[in-house]
XYZ file of N, CA and C in Angstrom:
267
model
N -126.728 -37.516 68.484
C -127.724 -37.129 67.505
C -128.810 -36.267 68.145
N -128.960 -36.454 69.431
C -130.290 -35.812 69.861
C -129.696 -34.678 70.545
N -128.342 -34.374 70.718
C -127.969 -32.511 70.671
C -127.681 -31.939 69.326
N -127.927 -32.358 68.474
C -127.489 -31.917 67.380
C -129.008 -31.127 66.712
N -130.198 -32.102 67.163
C -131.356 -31.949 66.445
C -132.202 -30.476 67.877
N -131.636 -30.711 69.105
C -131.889 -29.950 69.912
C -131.308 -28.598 69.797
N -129.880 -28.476 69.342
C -129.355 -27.368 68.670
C -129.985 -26.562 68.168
N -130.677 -27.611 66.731
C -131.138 -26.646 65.564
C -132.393 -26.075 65.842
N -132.797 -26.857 66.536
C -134.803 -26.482 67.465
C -134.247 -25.001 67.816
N -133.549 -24.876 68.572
C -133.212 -24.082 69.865
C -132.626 -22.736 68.994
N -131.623 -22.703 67.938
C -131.355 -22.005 66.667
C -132.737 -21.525 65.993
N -133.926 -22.158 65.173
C -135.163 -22.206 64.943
C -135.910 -21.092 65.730
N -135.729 -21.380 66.920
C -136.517 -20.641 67.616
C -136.226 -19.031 68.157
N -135.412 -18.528 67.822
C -134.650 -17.577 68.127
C -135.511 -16.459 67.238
N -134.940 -17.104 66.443
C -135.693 -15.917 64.676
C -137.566 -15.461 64.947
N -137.362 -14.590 64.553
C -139.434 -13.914 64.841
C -139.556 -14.449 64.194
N -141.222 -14.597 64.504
C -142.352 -15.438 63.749
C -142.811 -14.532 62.979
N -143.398 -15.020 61.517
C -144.081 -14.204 60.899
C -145.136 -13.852 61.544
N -145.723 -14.597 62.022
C -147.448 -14.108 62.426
C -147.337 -13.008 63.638
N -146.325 -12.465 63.862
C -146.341 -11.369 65.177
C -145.702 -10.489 64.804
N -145.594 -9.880 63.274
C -144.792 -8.949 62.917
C -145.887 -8.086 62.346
N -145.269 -6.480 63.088
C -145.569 -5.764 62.624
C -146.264 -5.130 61.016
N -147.639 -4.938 61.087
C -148.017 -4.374 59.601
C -146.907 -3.322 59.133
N -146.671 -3.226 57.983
C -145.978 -2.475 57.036
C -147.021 -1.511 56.202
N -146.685 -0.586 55.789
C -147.530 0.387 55.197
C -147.944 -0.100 53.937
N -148.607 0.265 53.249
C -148.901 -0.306 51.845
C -148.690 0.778 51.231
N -147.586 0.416 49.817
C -147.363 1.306 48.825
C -148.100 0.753 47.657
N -148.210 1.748 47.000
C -149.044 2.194 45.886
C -148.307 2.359 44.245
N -148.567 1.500 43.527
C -147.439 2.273 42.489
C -147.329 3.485 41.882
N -146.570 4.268 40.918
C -147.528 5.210 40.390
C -148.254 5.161 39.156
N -148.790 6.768 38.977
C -150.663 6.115 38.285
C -150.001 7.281 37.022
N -149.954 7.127 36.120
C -150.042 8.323 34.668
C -151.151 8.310 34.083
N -152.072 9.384 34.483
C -153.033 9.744 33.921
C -153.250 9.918 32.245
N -152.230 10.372 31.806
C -151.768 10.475 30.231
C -151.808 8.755 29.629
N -151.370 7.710 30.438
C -151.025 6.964 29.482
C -151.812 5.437 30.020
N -152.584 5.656 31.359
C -153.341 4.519 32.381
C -154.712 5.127 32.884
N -155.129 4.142 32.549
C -157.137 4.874 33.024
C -157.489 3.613 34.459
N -157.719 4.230 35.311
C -158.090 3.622 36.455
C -159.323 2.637 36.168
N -159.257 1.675 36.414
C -160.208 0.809 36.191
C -160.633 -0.280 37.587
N -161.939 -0.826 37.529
C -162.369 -1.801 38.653
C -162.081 -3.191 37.832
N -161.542 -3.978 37.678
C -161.691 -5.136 36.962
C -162.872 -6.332 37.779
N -163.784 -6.941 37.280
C -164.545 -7.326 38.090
C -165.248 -8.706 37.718
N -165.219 -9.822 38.198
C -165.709 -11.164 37.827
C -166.783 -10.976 37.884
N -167.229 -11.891 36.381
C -168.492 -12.209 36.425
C -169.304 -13.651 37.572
N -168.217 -13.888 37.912
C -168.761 -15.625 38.529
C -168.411 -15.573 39.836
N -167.359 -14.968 40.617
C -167.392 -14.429 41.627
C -167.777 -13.264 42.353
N -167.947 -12.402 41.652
C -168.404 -11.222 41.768
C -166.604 -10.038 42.501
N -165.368 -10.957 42.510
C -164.789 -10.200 43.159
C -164.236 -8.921 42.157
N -163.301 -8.164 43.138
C -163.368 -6.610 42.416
C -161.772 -6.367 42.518
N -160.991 -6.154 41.657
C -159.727 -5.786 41.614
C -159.438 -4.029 41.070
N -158.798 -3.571 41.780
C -158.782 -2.011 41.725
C -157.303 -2.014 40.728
N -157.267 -1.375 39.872
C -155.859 -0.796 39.200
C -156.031 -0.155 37.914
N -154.945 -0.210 36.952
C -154.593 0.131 36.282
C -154.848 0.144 34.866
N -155.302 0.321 33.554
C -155.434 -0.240 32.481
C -154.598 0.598 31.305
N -153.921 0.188 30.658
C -152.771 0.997 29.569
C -153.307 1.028 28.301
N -153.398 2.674 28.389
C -154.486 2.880 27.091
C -153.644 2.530 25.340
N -152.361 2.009 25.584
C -151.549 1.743 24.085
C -152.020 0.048 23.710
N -151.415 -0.522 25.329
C -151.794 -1.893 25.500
C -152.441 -2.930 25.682
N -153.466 -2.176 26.500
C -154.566 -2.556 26.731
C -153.783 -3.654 28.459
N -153.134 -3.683 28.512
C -152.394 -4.517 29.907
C -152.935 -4.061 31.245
N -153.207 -5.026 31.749
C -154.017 -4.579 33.518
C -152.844 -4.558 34.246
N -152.519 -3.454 35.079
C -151.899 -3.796 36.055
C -152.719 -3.398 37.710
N -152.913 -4.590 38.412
C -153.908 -5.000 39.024
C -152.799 -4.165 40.497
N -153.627 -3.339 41.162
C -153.246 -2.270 42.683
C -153.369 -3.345 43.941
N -155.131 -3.464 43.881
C -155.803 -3.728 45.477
C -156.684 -4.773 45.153
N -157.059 -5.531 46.179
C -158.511 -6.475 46.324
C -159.351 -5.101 47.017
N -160.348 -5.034 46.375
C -161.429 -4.324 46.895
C -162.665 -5.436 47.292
N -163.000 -5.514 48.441
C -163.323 -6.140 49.460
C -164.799 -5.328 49.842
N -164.605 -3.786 50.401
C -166.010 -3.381 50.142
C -165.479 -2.197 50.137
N -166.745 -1.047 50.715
C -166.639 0.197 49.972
C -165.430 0.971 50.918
N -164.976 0.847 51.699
C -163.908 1.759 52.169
C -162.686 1.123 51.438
N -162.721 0.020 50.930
C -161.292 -0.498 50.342
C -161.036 0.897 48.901
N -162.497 0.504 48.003
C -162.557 1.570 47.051
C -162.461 2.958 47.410
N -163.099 3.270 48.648
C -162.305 4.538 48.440
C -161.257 4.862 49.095
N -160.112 4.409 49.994
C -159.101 4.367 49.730
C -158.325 4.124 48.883
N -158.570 3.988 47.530
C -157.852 3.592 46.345
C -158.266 5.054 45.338
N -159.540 5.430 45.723
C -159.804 6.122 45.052
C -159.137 7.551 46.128
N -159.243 7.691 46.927
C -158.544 8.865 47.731
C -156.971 9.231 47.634
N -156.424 7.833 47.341
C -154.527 8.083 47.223
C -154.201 8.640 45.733
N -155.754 8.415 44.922
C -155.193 8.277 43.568
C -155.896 9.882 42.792
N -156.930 10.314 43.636
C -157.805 11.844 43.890
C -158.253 11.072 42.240
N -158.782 10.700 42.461
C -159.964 9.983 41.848
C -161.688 9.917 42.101
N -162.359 10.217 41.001
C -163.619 11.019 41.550
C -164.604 9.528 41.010
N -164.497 9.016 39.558
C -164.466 8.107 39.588
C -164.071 6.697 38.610
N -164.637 5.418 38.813
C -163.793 4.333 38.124
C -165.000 3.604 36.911
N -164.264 2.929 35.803
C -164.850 2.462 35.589
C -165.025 1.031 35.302
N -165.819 0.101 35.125
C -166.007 -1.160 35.273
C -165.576 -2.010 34.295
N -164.283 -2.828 33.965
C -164.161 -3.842 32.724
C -164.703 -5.252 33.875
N -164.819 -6.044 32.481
C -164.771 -7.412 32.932
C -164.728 -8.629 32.103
């Protein structure tokens, strides 16, 4: 029993760890200006700030980024050549 459980340790350990893997790029979905208005979605009780999407038929959020502080926003606003956003909540 105790090579069997030493096996699987030893198997276990082989495979990468998440926590030492390489960042991946972040993709972006795309944005239709015709039919999605860029919006900040933004709590009133936390104060946090979600960057994306809003569908002007549907009214449906589709939520991009955590905006965190001001370089988050304008990297969201730079991929998207966006001058500027406006605030639901």
């Amino acid at each position: 029993m105790v090579e069997k459980s030493t096996t699987l340790f030893r198997e276990q350990r082989k495979e990468p760890s998440m926590l030492f893997q390489k960042k991946t790029a972040i993709s972006f979905p795309s944005y239709d200006p015709e039919h999605q208005q860029a919006v900040l979605k933004c709590s009133i009780c936390t104060g946090e700030q979600v960057a994306g999407f809003l569908d002007r038929q549907t009214g449906h959020f589709t939520d991009v980024m955590l905006i965190r502080n001001e370089k988050d926003l304008e990297t969201f606003q730079k991929h998207y050549k966006l001058s500027g956003i406006s605030k639901i909540y």
